[in-house]
Coordinates of C-alpha atoms and ligand atoms in Angstrom, one line a residue:
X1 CA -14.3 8.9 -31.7
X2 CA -12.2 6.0 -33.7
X3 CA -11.2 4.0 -31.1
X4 CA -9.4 1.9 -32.6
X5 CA -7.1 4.4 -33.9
X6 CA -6.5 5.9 -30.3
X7 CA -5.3 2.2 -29.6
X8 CA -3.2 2.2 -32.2
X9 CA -1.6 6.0 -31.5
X10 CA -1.2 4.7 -27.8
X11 CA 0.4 1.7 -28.3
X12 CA 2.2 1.4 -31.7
X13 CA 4.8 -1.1 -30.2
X14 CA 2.0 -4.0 -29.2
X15 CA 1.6 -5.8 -32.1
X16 CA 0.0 -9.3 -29.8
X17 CA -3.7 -9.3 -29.7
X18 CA -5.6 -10.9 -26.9
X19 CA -5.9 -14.2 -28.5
X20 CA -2.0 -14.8 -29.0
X21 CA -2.2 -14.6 -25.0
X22 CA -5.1 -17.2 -24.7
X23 CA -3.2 -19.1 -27.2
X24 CA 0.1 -19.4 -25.0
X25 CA -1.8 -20.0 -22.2
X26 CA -4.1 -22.3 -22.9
X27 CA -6.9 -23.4 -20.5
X28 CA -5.4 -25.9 -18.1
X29 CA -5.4 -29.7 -18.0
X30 CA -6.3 -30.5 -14.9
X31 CA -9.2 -33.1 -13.1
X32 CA -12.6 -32.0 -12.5
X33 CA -12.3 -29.8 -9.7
X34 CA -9.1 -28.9 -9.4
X35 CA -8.1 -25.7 -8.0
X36 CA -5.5 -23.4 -9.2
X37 CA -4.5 -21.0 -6.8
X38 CA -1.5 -18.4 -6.2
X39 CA -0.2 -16.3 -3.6
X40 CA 0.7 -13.0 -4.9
X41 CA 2.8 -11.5 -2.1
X42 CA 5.2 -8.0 -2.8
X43 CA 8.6 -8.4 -2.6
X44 CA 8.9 -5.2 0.0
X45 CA 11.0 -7.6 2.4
X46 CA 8.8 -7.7 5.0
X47 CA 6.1 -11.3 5.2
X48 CA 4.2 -11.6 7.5
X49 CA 1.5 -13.9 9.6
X50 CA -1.1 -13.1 7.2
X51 CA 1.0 -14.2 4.3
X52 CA 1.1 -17.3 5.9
X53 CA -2.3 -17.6 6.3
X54 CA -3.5 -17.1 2.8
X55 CA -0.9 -19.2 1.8
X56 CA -1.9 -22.7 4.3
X57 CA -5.9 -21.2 2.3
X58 CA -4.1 -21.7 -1.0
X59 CA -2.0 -24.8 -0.6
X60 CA -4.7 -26.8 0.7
X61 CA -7.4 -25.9 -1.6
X62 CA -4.8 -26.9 -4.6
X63 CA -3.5 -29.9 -3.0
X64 CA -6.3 -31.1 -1.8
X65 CA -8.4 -31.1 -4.9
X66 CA -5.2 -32.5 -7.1
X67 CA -4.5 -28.6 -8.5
X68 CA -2.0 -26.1 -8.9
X69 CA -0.5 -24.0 -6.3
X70 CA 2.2 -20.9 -7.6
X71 CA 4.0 -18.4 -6.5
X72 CA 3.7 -14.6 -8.5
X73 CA 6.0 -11.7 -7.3
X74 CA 3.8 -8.8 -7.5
X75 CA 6.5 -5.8 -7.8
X76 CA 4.5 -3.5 -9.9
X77 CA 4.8 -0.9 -6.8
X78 CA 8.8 0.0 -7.3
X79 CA 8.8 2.2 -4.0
X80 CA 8.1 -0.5 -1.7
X81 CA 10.5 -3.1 -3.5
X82 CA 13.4 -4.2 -1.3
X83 CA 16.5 -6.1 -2.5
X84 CA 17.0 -9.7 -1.7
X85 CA 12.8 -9.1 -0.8
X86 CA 11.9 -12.4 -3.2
X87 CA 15.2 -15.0 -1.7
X88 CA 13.4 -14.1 2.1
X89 CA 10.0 -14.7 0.7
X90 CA 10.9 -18.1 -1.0
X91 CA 12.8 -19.0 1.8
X92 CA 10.7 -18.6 4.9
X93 CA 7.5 -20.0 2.9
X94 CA 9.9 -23.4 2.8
X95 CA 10.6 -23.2 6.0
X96 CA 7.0 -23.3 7.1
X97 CA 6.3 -26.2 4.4
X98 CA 4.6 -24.4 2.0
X99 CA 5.9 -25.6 -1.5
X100 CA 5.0 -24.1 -4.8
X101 CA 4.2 -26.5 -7.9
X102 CA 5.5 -23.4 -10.5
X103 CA 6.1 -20.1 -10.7
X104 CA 9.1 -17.4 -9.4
X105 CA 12.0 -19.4 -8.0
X106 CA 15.7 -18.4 -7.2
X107 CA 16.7 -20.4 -10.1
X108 CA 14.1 -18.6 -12.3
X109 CA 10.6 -19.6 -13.1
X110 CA 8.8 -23.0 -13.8
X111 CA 5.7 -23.5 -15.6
X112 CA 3.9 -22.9 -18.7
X113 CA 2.0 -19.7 -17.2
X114 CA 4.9 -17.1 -16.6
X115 CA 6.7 -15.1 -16.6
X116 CA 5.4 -15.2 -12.7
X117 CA 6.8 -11.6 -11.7
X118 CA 4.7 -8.7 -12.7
X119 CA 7.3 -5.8 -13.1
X120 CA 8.3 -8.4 -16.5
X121 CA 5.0 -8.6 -18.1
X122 CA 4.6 -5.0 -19.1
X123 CA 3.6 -6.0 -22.5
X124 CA 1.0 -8.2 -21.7
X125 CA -0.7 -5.4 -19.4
X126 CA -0.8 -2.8 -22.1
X127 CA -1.7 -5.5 -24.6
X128 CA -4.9 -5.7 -22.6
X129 CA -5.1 -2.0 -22.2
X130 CA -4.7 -1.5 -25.6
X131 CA -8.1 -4.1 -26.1
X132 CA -9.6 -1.8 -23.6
X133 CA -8.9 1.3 -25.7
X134 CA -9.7 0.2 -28.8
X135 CA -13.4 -1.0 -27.5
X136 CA -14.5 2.8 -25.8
X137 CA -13.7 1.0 -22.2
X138 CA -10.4 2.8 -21.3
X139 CA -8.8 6.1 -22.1
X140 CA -5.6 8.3 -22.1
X141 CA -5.7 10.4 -19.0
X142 CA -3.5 13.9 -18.9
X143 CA -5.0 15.2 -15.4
X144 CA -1.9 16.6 -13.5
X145 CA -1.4 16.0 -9.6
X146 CA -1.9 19.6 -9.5
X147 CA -5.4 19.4 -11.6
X148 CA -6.6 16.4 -9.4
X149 CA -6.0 18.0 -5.7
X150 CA -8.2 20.8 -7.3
X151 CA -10.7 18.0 -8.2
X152 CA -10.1 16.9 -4.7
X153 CA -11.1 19.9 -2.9
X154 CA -14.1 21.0 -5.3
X155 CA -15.7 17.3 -4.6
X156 CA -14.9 18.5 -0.7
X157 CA -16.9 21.7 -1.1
X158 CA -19.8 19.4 -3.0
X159 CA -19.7 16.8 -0.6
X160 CA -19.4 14.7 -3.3
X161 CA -17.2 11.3 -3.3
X162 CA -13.6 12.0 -4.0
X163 CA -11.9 10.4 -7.3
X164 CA -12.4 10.2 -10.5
X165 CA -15.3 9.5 -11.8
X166 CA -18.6 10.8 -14.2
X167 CA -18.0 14.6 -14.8
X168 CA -14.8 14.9 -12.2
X169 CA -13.0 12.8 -15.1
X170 CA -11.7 15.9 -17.2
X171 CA -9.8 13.8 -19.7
X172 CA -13.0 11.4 -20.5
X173 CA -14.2 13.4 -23.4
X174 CA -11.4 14.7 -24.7
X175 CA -11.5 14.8 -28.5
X176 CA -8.7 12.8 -30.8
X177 CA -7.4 16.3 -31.8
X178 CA -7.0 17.0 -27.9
X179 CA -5.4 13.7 -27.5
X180 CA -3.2 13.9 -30.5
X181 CA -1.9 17.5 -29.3
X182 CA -1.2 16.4 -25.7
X183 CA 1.2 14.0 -26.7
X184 CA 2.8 16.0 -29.6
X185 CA 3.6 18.2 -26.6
X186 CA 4.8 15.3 -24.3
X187 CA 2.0 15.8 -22.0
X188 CA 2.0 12.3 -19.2
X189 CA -1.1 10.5 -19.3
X190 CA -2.1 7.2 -17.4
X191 CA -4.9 4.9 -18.9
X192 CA -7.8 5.2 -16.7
X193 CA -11.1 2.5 -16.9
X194 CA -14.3 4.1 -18.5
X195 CA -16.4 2.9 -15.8
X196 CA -20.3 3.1 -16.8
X197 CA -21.3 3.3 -13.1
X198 CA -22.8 6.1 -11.7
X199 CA -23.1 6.8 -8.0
X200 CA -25.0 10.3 -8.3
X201 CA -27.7 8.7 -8.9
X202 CA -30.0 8.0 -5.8
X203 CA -29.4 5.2 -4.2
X204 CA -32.4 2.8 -4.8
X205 CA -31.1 3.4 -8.5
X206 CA -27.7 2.4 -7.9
X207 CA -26.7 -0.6 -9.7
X208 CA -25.6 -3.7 -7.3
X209 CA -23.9 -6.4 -8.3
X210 CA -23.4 -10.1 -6.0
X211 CA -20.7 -11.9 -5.4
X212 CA -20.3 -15.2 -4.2
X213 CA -17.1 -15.5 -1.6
X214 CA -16.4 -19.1 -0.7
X215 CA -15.5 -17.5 2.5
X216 CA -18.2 -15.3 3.3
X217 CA -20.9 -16.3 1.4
X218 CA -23.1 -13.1 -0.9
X219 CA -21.3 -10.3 -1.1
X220 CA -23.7 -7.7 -2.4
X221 CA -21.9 -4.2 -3.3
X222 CA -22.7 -1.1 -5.5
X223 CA -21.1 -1.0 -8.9
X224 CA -17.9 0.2 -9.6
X225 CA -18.1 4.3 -10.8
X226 CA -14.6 5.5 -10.4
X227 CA -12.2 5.5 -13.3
X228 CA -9.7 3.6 -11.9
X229 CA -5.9 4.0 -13.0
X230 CA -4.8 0.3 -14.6
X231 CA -1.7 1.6 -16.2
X232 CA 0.4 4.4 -14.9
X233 CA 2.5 7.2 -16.4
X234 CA 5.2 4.5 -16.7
X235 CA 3.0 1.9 -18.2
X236 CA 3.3 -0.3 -15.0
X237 CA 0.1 -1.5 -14.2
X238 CA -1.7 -1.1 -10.9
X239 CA -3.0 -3.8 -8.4
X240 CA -6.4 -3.9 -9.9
X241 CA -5.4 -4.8 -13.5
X242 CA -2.6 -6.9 -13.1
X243 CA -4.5 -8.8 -10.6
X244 CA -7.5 -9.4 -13.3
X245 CA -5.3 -9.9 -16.4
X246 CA -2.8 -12.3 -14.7
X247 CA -5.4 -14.4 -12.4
X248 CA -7.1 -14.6 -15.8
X249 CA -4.2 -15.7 -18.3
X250 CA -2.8 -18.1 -15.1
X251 CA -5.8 -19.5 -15.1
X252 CA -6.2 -19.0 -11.5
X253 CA -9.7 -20.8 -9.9
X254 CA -9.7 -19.3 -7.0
X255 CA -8.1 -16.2 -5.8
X256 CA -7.7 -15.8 -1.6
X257 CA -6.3 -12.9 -0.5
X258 CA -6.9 -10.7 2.5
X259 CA -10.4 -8.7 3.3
X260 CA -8.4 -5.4 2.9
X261 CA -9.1 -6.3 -0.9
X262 CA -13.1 -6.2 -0.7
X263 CA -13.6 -2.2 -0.8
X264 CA -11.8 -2.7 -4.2
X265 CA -14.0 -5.9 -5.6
X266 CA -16.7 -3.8 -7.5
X267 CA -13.3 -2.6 -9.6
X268 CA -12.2 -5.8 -10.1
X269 CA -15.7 -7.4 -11.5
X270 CA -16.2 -4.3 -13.8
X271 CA -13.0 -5.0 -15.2
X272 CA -13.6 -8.5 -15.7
X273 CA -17.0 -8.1 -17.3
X274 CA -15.4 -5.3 -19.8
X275 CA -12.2 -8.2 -20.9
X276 CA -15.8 -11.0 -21.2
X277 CA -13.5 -13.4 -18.7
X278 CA -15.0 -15.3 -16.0
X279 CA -13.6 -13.7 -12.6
X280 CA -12.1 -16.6 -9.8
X281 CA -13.6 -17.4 -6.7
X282 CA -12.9 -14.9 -4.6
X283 CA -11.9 -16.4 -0.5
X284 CA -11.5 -12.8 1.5
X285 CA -10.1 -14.3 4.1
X286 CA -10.4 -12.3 7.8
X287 CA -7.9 -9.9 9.3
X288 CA -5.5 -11.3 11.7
X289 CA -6.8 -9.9 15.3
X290 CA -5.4 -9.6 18.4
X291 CA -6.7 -8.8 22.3
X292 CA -4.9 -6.0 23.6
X293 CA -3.5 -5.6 27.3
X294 CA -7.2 -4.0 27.5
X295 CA -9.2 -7.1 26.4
X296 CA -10.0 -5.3 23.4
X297 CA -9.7 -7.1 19.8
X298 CA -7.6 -5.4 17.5
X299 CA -5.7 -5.8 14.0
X300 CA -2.2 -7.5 14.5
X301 CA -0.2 -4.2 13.5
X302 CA 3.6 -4.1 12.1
X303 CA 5.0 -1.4 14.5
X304 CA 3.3 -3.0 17.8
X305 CA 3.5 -6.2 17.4
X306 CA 6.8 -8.2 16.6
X307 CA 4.8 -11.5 16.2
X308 CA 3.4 -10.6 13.1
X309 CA 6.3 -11.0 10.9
X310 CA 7.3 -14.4 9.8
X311 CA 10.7 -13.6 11.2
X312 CA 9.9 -13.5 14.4
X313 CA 9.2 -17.1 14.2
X314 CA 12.3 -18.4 13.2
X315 CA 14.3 -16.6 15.4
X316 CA 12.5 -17.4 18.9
X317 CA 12.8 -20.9 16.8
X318 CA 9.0 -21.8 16.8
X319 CA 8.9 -25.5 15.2
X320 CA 7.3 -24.8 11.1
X321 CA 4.7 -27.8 12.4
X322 CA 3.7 -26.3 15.8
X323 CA 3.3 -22.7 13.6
X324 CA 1.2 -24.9 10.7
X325 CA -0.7 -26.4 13.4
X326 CA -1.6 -23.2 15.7
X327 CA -2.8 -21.5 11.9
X328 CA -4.7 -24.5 10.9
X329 CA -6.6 -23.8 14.5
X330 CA -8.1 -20.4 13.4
X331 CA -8.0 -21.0 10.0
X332 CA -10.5 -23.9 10.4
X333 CA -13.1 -23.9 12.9
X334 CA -13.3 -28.1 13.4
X335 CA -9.6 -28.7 13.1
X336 CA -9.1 -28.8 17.3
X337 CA -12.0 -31.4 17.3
X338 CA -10.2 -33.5 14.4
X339 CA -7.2 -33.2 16.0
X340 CA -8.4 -34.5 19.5
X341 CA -10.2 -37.6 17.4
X342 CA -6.9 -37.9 15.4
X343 CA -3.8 -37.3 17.8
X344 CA -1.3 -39.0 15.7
X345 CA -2.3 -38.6 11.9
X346 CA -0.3 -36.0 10.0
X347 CA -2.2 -32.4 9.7
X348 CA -2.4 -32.8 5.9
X349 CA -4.8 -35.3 6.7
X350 CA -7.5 -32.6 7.5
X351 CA -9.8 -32.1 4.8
X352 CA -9.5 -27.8 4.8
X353 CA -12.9 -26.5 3.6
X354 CA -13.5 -22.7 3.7
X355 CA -16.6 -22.8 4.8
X356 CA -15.6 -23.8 8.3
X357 CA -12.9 -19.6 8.1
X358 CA -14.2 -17.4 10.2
X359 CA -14.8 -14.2 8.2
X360 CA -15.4 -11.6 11.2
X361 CA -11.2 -11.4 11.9
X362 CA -9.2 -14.8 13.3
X363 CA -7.9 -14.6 16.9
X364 CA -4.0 -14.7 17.4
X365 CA -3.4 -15.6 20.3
X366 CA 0.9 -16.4 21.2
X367 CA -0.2 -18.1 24.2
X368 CA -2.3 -20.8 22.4
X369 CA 0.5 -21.2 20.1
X370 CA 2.2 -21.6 22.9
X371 CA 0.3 -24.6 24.1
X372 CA 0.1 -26.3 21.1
X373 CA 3.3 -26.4 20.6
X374 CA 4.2 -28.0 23.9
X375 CA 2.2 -30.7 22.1
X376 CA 3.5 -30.8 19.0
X377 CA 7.1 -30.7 20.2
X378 CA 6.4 -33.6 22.3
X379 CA 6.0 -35.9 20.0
X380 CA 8.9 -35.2 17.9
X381 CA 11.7 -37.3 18.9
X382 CA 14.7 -36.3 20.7
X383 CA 17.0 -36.7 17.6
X384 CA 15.1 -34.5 15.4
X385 CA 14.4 -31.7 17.6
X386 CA 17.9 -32.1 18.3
X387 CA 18.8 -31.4 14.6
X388 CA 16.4 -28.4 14.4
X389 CA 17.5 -26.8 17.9
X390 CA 21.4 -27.2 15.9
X391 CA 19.7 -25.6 13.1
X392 CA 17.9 -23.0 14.8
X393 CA 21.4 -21.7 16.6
X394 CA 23.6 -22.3 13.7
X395 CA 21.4 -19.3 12.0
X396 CA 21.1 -17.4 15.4
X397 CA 22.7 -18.1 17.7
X398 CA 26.3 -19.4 16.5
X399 CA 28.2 -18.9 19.3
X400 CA 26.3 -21.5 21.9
X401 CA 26.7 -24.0 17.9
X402 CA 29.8 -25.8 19.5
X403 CA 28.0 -26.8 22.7
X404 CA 25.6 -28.3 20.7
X405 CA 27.0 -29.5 17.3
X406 CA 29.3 -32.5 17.8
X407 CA 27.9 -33.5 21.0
X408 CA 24.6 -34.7 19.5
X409 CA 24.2 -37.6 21.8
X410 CA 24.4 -35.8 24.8
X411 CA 21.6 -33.0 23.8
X412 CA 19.2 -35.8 22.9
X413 CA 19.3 -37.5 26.5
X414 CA 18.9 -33.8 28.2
X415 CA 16.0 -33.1 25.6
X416 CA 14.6 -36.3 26.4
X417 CA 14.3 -36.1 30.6
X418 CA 11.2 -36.4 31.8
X419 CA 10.2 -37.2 27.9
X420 CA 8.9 -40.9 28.3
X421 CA 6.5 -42.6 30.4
X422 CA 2.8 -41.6 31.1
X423 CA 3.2 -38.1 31.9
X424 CA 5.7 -36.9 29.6
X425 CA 7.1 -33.3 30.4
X426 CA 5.1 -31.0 28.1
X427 CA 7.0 -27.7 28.7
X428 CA 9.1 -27.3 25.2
X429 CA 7.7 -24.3 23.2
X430 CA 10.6 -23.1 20.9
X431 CA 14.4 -23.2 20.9
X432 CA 15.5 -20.1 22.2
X433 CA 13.0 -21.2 24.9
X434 CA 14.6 -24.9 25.3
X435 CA 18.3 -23.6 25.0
X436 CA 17.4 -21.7 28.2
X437 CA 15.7 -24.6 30.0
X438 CA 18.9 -27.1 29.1
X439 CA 21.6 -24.0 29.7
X440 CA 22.7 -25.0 33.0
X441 CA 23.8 -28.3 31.7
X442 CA 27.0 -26.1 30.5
X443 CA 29.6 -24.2 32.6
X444 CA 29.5 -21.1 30.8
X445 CA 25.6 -21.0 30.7
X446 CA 25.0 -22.1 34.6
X447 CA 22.9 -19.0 36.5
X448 CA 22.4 -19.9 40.1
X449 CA 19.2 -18.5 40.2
X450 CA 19.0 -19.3 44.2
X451 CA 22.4 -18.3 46.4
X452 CA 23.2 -18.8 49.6
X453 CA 21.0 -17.4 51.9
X454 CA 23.6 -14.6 53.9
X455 CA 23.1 -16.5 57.3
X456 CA 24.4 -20.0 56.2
X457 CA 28.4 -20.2 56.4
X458 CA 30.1 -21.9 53.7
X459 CA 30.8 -24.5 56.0
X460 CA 26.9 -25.2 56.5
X461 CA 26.2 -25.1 52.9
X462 CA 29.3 -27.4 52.3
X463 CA 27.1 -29.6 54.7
X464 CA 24.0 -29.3 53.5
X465 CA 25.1 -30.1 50.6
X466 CA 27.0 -33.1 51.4
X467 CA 23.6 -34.3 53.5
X468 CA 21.0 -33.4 50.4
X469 CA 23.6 -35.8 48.1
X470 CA 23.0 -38.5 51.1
X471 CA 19.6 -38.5 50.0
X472 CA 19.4 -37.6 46.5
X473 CA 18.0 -40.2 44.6
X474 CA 18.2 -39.5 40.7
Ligands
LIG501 N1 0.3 -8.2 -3.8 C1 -0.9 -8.2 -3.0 C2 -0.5 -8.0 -1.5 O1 0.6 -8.2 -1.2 C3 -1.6 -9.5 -3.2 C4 -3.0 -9.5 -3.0 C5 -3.6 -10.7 -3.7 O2 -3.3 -11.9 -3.3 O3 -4.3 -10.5 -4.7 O4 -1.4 -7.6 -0.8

């Protein structure tokens, strides 16, 4: 088989080679040791906790080691893309501090590396394809969903391991003439990776590979064997090229990104070995766990559990610095014992390390949030957390706005009762929370939580009253 010529009949309209690409993005100029990292999240309008998380993992490695930190919209997956998805994104990631030095903005992108959103760099994916091709590693693949359910259910019957792979990938061998007629007759094809794996063999002969994760030390899988889609019918690429082809031409050091990812690694490290690029350092970070009403540890899921979206957050009107602080708790196993030694000093002054991440699933737990929030709100003063508890209700709660905005002075004194001396009151959490605690300060907000008992007349309580003002002593 030429090849070459199959590159060429498959993609007549690429006419940049590999090496215009490492041209424009040259290797990076950065000190020794400088990380370069990126947080690749999908615009499908919904980010989460563990967004969050990987993104504290990437911010600190970059800023800490005097790197890169940037931002990539990963829309190649146009059923899940939600309008407006990439503004939310951008917007709660500033909220919660976390600032990008380039990539996808709302005023478009900055940085030498871009374009930063995937769904615009269809050229460079099949330009890499098209290397792929032309080199035996990658083919044209014209298996119908109807052909591969059939697959499916023979591998079933075999007991065999379902996808496609060794002599399940019909389209593998097909000759040029084959290929040439298919698309003379319009026939849809995806490119599919020619992996040279091969799991039918038995097991002590199945090739291993190891992987170092700065999180979890060796990894130490099987070889890739399935010929894994990296362009579809459309010519979008899938997760599993565009990650490899844009970490690479970004220039990424080190790519952290959740655990979910490490059944698909052996794909990933073929695929980098096939382009002769150096893969990143991978930092699987651990899923986001909690304990159940049964005691029992289990993923944080979307439908159960409201706290897992980033939204949730700002509305209940956590403080961004209690949130960074509860994350850098579990993301770091020493932080609590730095921040006992260093009360005062600002959390960037934590030297992050991911060797001190758990890797067996980090423990969310709201009621520790809680608490250290309570300390972290303390210490912030009354005028400022006056400002944010103004900010928090002019976004959701406008209608209790005019009893705040305006009459400034007299929130700070409420918000600082019981704030000074020794024992300051620690009870603040967030500012729906707060709002409630201050609310009977204002008419239209006073509950009595305690009436009058049925047996006291109004005459008594008139009394009583009267006689507990005798004695009240503010
Ligand atoms: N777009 C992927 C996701 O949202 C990103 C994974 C990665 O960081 O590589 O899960």
């Amino acid at each position: 088989m030429n090849y070459e010529k199959l590159a060429e009949i498959l993609f007549p309209h690429i006419t940049k080679t590999p090496d215009d690409y490492e041209k424009l993005y040259p290797k990076r100029e950065l000190p020794e040791g400088a990380k370069v990292t990126r947080l690749g999240p999908s615009p499908t309008g919904f980010i989460h906790l563990g967004n969050l998380y990987g993104a504290f993992v990437d911010e600190r490695l970059a800023h800490q080691s005097g790197g890169r930190f940037f931002l990539r919209i990963e829309d190649t997956d146009d059923k899940r893309y939600v309008e407006g998805a990439v503004e939310v994104i951008i917007n709660s990631l500033r909220f919660f501090g976390i600032n990008f030095d380039e990539g996808a903005t709302m005023e478009g992108d900055i940085g030498g590396y871009g374009d930063y959103t995937q769904s615009h760099r269809g050229e460079i994916y099949q330009c890499f394809a098209k290397k792929l091709v032309a080199e035996g590693h990658a083919y044209p693949c014209f298996l119908t969903e109807e052909e591969i359910a059939d697959i499916h259910s023979k591998q079933e019957a075999e007991k065999a391991n379902p996808g496609i792979y060794g002599k399940w990938a019909l389209s593998r061998n097909l000759t040029m003439e084959e290929i040439e007629a298919n698309l003379a007759a319009g026939k849809s094809y995806v490119i599919r990776l020619k992996s040279d794996g091969d799991m039918s063999l038995p097991e002590d002969r199945i090739r291993r590979f190891q992987v170092e994760d700065a999180i979890r030390g060796t990894l130490d899988m099987p070889v890739n064997d399935q010929d894994t889609v990296l362009l579809k019918a459309t010519g979008i690429p899938t997760y599993h090229f565009a990650h490899v082809v844009d970490d690479h031409l970004m220039r990424t050091t080190h790519v952290v990104r959740g655990a979910e990812w490490i059944p698909s690694l052996p794909i990933h490290v073929e695929l980098f070995d096939k382009l002769g690029w150096e893969p990143p350092v991978y930092c699987h970070t651990a899923q986001l766990m909690k304990l159940d009403e049964e005691g029992n540890k289990r993923k944080l899921s979307k439908r159960k559990d409201p706290e897992l979206s980033l939204d949730y957050y700002r509305q209940e009107g956590y403080h961004p610095q209690a949130v960074k602080e509860y994350l850098l708790t579990i993301l770091n196993s020493n932080f609590e014992e730095w921040r006992i030694a260093n009360p005062d000093a600002p959390a960037e002054d934590f030297h992050f390390t991911t060797e001190k991440m758990s890797s067996g699933g980090a423990l969310f737990d709201l009621n520790k949030l809680n608490d250290i929030s309570k300390d972290v709100l303390v210490k912030i003063p009354a005028k400022d957390l006056c400002a944010f508890l103004i900010g928090w209700a002019r976004e959701f709660r406008p209608e209790i706005l005019p009893l705040l905005e305006g009459h400034e002075e007299y929130i700070e004194k409420i918000l600082d009762l019981g704030r000074d001396g020794k024992k300051p009151r620690k009870d603040f959490i967030c500012a729906k929370q707060i709002f409630e605690f201050i609310s009977y300060f204002f008419d239209d907000h006073f509950v009595i939580e305690d009436s009058i008992p049925a047996e006291v007349s109004d005459e008594d309580a008139a009394e009583i009253l009267r006689k507990h003002l005798e004695t009240y002593d503010h």
